[in-house]
Short mmCIF file of C-alpha atoms in Angstrom, two decimals:
data_model
loop_
_atom_site.label_atom_id
_atom_site.label_comp_id
_atom_site.label_asym_id
_atom_site.label_seq_id
_atom_site.Cartn_x
_atom_site.Cartn_y
_atom_site.Cartn_z
CA MET D 1422 7.33 -3.23 23.35
CA PHE D 1423 8.15 -6.46 21.55
CA GLN D 1424 9.34 -9.90 22.59
CA ILE D 1425 11.21 -12.48 20.54
CA ASN D 1426 10.23 -16.09 21.24
CA ALA D 1427 13.04 -18.18 19.78
CA PRO D 1428 14.86 -20.47 22.26
CA TRP D 1429 17.45 -21.37 19.61
CA LEU D 1430 18.39 -17.69 19.16
CA ARG D 1431 20.94 -16.75 21.81
CA GLY D 1432 23.77 -14.42 22.70
CA ALA D 1433 25.15 -11.94 20.21
CA GLU D 1434 22.90 -13.20 17.43
CA ARG D 1435 19.75 -12.49 19.44
CA ALA D 1436 21.11 -9.09 20.51
CA HIS D 1437 21.87 -8.24 16.88
CA LEU D 1438 18.30 -8.97 15.80
CA GLU D 1439 16.84 -7.02 18.72
CA ASP D 1440 19.07 -4.05 17.87
CA ARG D 1441 17.94 -4.22 14.24
CA LEU D 1442 14.25 -4.19 15.21
CA SER D 1443 14.83 -1.27 17.56
CA GLU D 1444 16.67 0.58 14.81
CA ILE D 1445 13.73 0.11 12.42
CA TYR D 1446 11.40 1.45 15.10
CA CYS D 1447 13.51 4.61 15.56
CA GLU D 1448 13.74 5.16 11.79
CA ASN D 1449 9.96 4.88 11.29
CA LEU D 1450 8.36 6.58 14.28
CA GLY D 1451 4.59 6.80 13.97
CA GLU D 1452 4.39 4.41 11.00
CA ASP D 1453 3.23 0.80 10.59
CA LEU D 1454 6.10 -1.42 11.70
CA ILE D 1455 4.88 -4.99 11.47
CA TYR D 1456 5.75 -5.54 7.82
CA LEU D 1457 9.14 -3.84 8.18
CA TRP D 1458 9.93 -6.04 11.18
CA VAL D 1459 8.82 -9.17 9.33
CA GLU D 1460 11.11 -8.28 6.44
CA ALA D 1461 14.05 -7.71 8.80
CA ILE D 1462 13.46 -11.06 10.52
CA ARG D 1463 13.09 -12.81 7.16
CA GLU D 1464 16.44 -11.42 5.99
CA HIS D 1465 18.06 -12.40 9.29
CA LEU D 1466 16.81 -15.99 8.97
CA GLN D 1467 17.84 -16.28 5.34
CA ASN D 1468 21.31 -14.97 6.10
CA LYS D 1469 21.58 -17.43 8.98
CA ALA D 1470 20.47 -20.30 6.75
CA GLY D 1471 22.99 -19.28 4.10
CA HIS D 1472 25.86 -19.13 6.57
CA SER D 1473 24.94 -22.45 8.18
CA SER D 1474 24.86 -24.20 4.80
CA GLY D 1475 28.24 -22.75 3.88
CA GLY D 1476 26.87 -21.47 0.56
CA ASP D 1477 28.01 -18.28 -1.15
CA HIS D 1478 24.54 -17.32 -2.31
CA SER D 1479 23.04 -16.06 0.96
CA GLU D 1480 23.19 -12.46 -0.26
CA THR D 1481 21.21 -13.37 -3.34
CA GLN D 1482 18.67 -15.23 -1.23
CA SER D 1483 18.17 -12.30 1.13
CA LYS D 1484 17.25 -10.09 -1.80
CA ALA D 1485 14.67 -12.48 -3.25
CA PRO D 1486 11.45 -10.60 -4.09
CA VAL D 1487 8.50 -11.02 -1.76
CA GLN D 1488 5.22 -11.37 -3.57
CA SER D 1489 2.12 -9.70 -2.23
CA THR D 1490 0.20 -12.96 -2.83
CA GLU D 1491 -2.52 -11.08 -4.68
CA ASP D 1492 -4.59 -13.39 -6.83
CA ASP D 1493 -3.76 -12.96 -10.53
CA ASP D 1494 -6.24 -14.65 -12.80
CA GLY D 1495 -4.09 -14.04 -15.86
CA ASP D 1496 -6.47 -11.29 -17.00
CA ASP D 1497 -6.44 -8.11 -14.95
CA GLY D 1498 -8.48 -6.20 -17.51
CA PHE D 1499 -5.57 -4.25 -18.97
CA ASP D 1500 -4.84 -4.52 -22.69
CA LEU D 1501 -1.13 -4.04 -23.46
CA ALA D 1502 -2.13 -3.00 -26.98
CA LEU D 1503 -3.20 0.32 -25.48
CA LEU D 1504 0.44 1.32 -25.10
CA GLU D 1505 1.72 3.48 -27.93
CA GLY D 1506 5.12 3.00 -29.54
CA GLU D 1507 8.04 0.84 -28.50
CA VAL D 1508 8.16 0.09 -24.78
CA LEU D 1509 11.06 -1.31 -22.78
CA SER D 1510 9.72 -3.60 -20.07
CA SER D 1511 12.97 -3.92 -18.14
CA LEU D 1512 15.95 -1.72 -17.30
CA ARG D 1513 18.13 -4.64 -18.35
CA ALA D 1514 16.96 -4.19 -21.92
CA MET D 1515 18.20 -0.61 -22.03
CA ASP D 1516 21.37 0.27 -23.93
CA ILE D 1517 22.91 2.34 -21.15
CA LYS D 1518 26.18 4.15 -21.55
CA SER D 1519 28.41 5.14 -18.65
CA GLU D 1520 26.20 6.51 -15.89
CA GLN D 1521 29.13 8.46 -14.50
CA GLU D 1522 28.66 11.06 -17.24
CA TYR D 1523 25.19 11.95 -15.95
CA GLU D 1524 23.85 13.52 -12.79
CA CYS D 1525 21.05 11.99 -10.78
CA PRO D 1526 18.13 14.43 -10.91
CA GLN D 1527 16.30 15.59 -7.81
CA ILE D 1528 13.73 13.10 -6.57
CA ARG D 1529 10.51 14.24 -4.93
CA HIS D 1530 8.34 12.01 -2.77
CA GLY D 1531 4.55 12.11 -2.67
CA ASP D 1532 2.13 11.51 0.17
CA THR D 1533 1.42 7.96 1.29
CA LEU D 1534 -1.92 6.26 0.71
CA THR D 1535 -3.03 3.41 2.98
CA ASP D 1536 -5.82 0.92 2.35
CA ARG D 1537 -6.35 -2.22 4.43
CA ARG D 1538 -2.81 -2.04 5.80
CA SER D 1539 -1.19 -1.79 2.36
CA THR D 1540 0.67 1.48 1.88
CA PHE D 1541 1.47 3.17 -1.43
CA GLN D 1542 3.84 6.07 -2.03
CA PRO D 1543 4.85 7.73 -5.33
CA HIS D 1544 8.24 9.20 -6.19
CA VAL D 1545 8.96 11.41 -9.21
CA ALA D 1546 12.07 12.76 -10.94
CA PRO D 1547 12.73 14.63 -14.19
CA VAL D 1548 14.69 12.49 -16.66
CA PHE D 1549 16.01 13.63 -20.03
CA PHE D 1550 18.32 10.71 -20.81
CA LYS D 1551 17.90 6.93 -20.48
CA GLU D 1552 20.97 6.75 -18.27
CA GLN D 1553 19.23 8.86 -15.64
CA VAL D 1554 16.46 6.29 -15.17
CA LYS D 1555 18.77 3.78 -13.52
CA LEU D 1556 20.48 6.53 -11.53
CA VAL D 1557 17.12 7.52 -10.03
CA LEU D 1558 16.19 3.92 -9.21
CA ASP D 1559 19.59 3.25 -7.62
CA LYS D 1560 19.25 6.41 -5.54
CA LEU D 1561 15.81 5.35 -4.31
CA MET D 1562 17.15 1.92 -3.37
CA GLU D 1563 19.61 3.58 -1.00
CA ASN D 1564 16.59 4.23 1.21
CA LYS D 1565 16.13 1.01 3.20
CA LYS D 1566 12.40 1.49 3.58
CA ILE D 1567 11.88 1.89 -0.18
CA ALA D 1568 14.28 -0.95 -0.96
CA ASN D 1569 12.23 -3.23 1.33
CA ALA D 1570 8.93 -2.39 -0.35
CA THR D 1571 7.05 -5.40 -1.70
CA HIS D 1572 6.90 -3.77 -5.13
CA ASN D 1573 8.59 -0.74 -6.67
CA MET D 1574 6.72 -0.23 -9.94
CA LEU D 1575 8.01 2.36 -12.38
CA ALA D 1576 7.34 4.05 -15.67
CA TYR D 1577 9.24 6.72 -17.55
CA ARG D 1578 8.74 8.74 -20.70
CA ILE D 1579 11.50 10.75 -22.37
CA VAL D 1580 10.70 12.95 -25.37
CA GLN D 1581 13.56 14.55 -27.27
CA HIS D 1582 12.54 17.24 -29.73
CA ASP D 1583 14.75 17.78 -32.76
CA LYS D 1584 14.45 18.82 -36.40
CA GLY D 1585 13.32 15.38 -37.47
CA GLY D 1586 10.43 15.47 -35.01
CA PRO D 1587 10.07 14.16 -31.46
CA ARG D 1588 11.81 10.94 -30.47
CA VAL D 1589 10.19 9.04 -27.62
CA PHE D 1590 12.05 6.72 -25.24
CA GLN D 1591 9.74 5.03 -22.77
CA GLY D 1592 9.56 1.99 -20.55
CA CYS D 1593 8.08 0.44 -17.46
CA ASP D 1594 8.69 -2.27 -14.87
CA ASP D 1595 5.93 -4.10 -12.98
CA ASP D 1596 8.30 -5.44 -10.29
CA GLY D 1597 6.05 -8.43 -9.71
CA GLU D 1598 2.72 -6.54 -9.77
CA THR D 1599 1.13 -7.67 -13.03
CA HIS D 1600 0.78 -4.83 -15.57
CA ALA D 1601 1.13 -2.15 -12.88
CA GLY D 1602 4.03 -0.43 -14.63
CA SER D 1603 2.23 -0.73 -17.97
CA ARG D 1604 -0.81 1.01 -16.49
CA MET D 1605 1.38 3.79 -15.16
CA LEU D 1606 2.99 4.30 -18.57
CA HIS D 1607 -0.41 4.29 -20.28
CA LEU D 1608 -1.55 7.04 -17.92
CA MET D 1609 1.58 9.07 -18.71
CA GLN D 1610 0.85 8.69 -22.42
CA ILE D 1611 -2.74 9.85 -21.95
CA VAL D 1612 -1.73 13.01 -20.07
CA ASN D 1613 1.26 13.49 -22.41
CA ALA D 1614 3.77 13.66 -19.55
CA GLU D 1615 7.25 14.23 -20.94
CA ASN D 1616 10.75 13.79 -19.52
CA VAL D 1617 9.64 12.30 -16.24
CA MET D 1618 9.93 9.07 -14.28
CA VAL D 1619 7.50 7.86 -11.63
CA VAL D 1620 8.07 5.06 -9.14
CA VAL D 1621 5.26 3.81 -6.90
CA SER D 1622 6.28 1.78 -3.85
CA ARG D 1623 3.85 -0.63 -2.24
CA TRP D 1624 4.25 -2.20 1.18
CA TYR D 1625 1.87 -5.15 1.35
CA GLY D 1626 -0.09 -5.31 4.59
CA GLY D 1627 -1.34 -8.90 4.45
CA ILE D 1628 -4.82 -8.22 3.05
CA GLN D 1629 -5.48 -8.64 -0.66
CA LEU D 1630 -6.86 -5.53 -2.36
CA GLY D 1631 -7.80 -7.05 -5.70
CA PRO D 1632 -8.36 -4.51 -8.52
CA ASP D 1633 -8.30 -1.65 -6.00
CA ARG D 1634 -4.51 -1.88 -5.91
CA PHE D 1635 -4.31 -0.73 -9.53
CA LYS D 1636 -6.62 2.17 -8.77
CA HIS D 1637 -4.33 3.27 -5.95
CA ILE D 1638 -1.20 2.90 -8.09
CA ASN D 1639 -2.71 5.00 -10.88
CA ASN D 1640 -4.06 7.59 -8.43
CA CYS D 1641 -0.61 7.94 -6.85
CA THR D 1642 0.94 8.34 -10.30
CA ARG D 1643 -1.56 10.93 -11.47
CA THR D 1644 -1.48 12.90 -8.22
CA ILE D 1645 2.28 13.35 -8.14
CA LEU D 1646 2.40 14.19 -11.86
CA GLU D 1647 -0.22 16.87 -11.28
CA GLN D 1648 1.53 18.21 -8.19
CA GLN D 1649 4.81 18.57 -10.12
CA GLY D 1650 3.20 20.15 -13.19
CA TYR D 1651 3.51 17.30 -15.68
CA LEU D 1652 -0.14 16.96 -16.68
CA GLY D 1653 -1.17 18.06 -20.15
CA GLN D 1654 2.22 19.49 -21.05
CA ARG D 1655 2.99 19.95 -24.73
CA GLU D 1656 5.86 22.20 -25.62
CA GLU D 1657 6.97 23.67 -22.33
CA LYS D 1658 9.17 20.79 -21.14
CA LYS D 1659 11.65 19.91 -23.86
CA GLY D 1660 14.57 19.42 -21.50
CA PRO D 1661 18.04 20.87 -21.43
CA ARG D 1662 20.43 20.50 -24.34
CA SER D 1663 22.82 18.53 -22.20
CA GLY D 1664 22.46 16.60 -18.98
CA LYS D 1665 26.11 15.68 -18.75
CA LYS D 1666 28.29 16.82 -15.90
CA GLY D 1667 30.53 19.80 -16.46
CA LYS D 1668 34.11 19.05 -17.17
#
């Protein structure tokens, strides 16, 4: 049971918000709801503020990232120099051709890990071309729960073997969690994971975890890589010759 205390919220607008909260409850039976409800209410209020001001940027405001308010001292103990080779730190920096020529690979979801009301969940997909990285992320964002996560950190590593030797395409995105994606990529380099992308979603529960959050992110990454057979691989996963759709 829940009750909304907002005298200014009346009629259809109040009914719409109540319906949205009930919908979230039905979609997430047995899971922690408070943060999901808070996010829904936040979006509702931002949309209302945007409409009342007559601005055209309410959609952009509703998608503003929510920080987990973890304390960052500027030094989280991770040295970026540990990363080998050229690393793309943002999908925007990628030279992506038409994504329509490529298929989105199958995405597998790992078990959730909860610590002090923060929940972490890893997702993994095989990727053999840079274009598939964005396809995977876009597909994940179609899931409202994942899209509403406080952070969706990712790392990918693509190794193409040819006569001139292996060519490595790799990158990461912290999504507001300092060096989290870089740590994930460093782990993938250590275990020599090839042609794979990992995304770790975090739903912040209101209690700061400090350095433990990085331990959970790395554990989620390593666990799902191990479960899907990506640890310690050398020559067995070189990828298909073509990932393009059949004509």
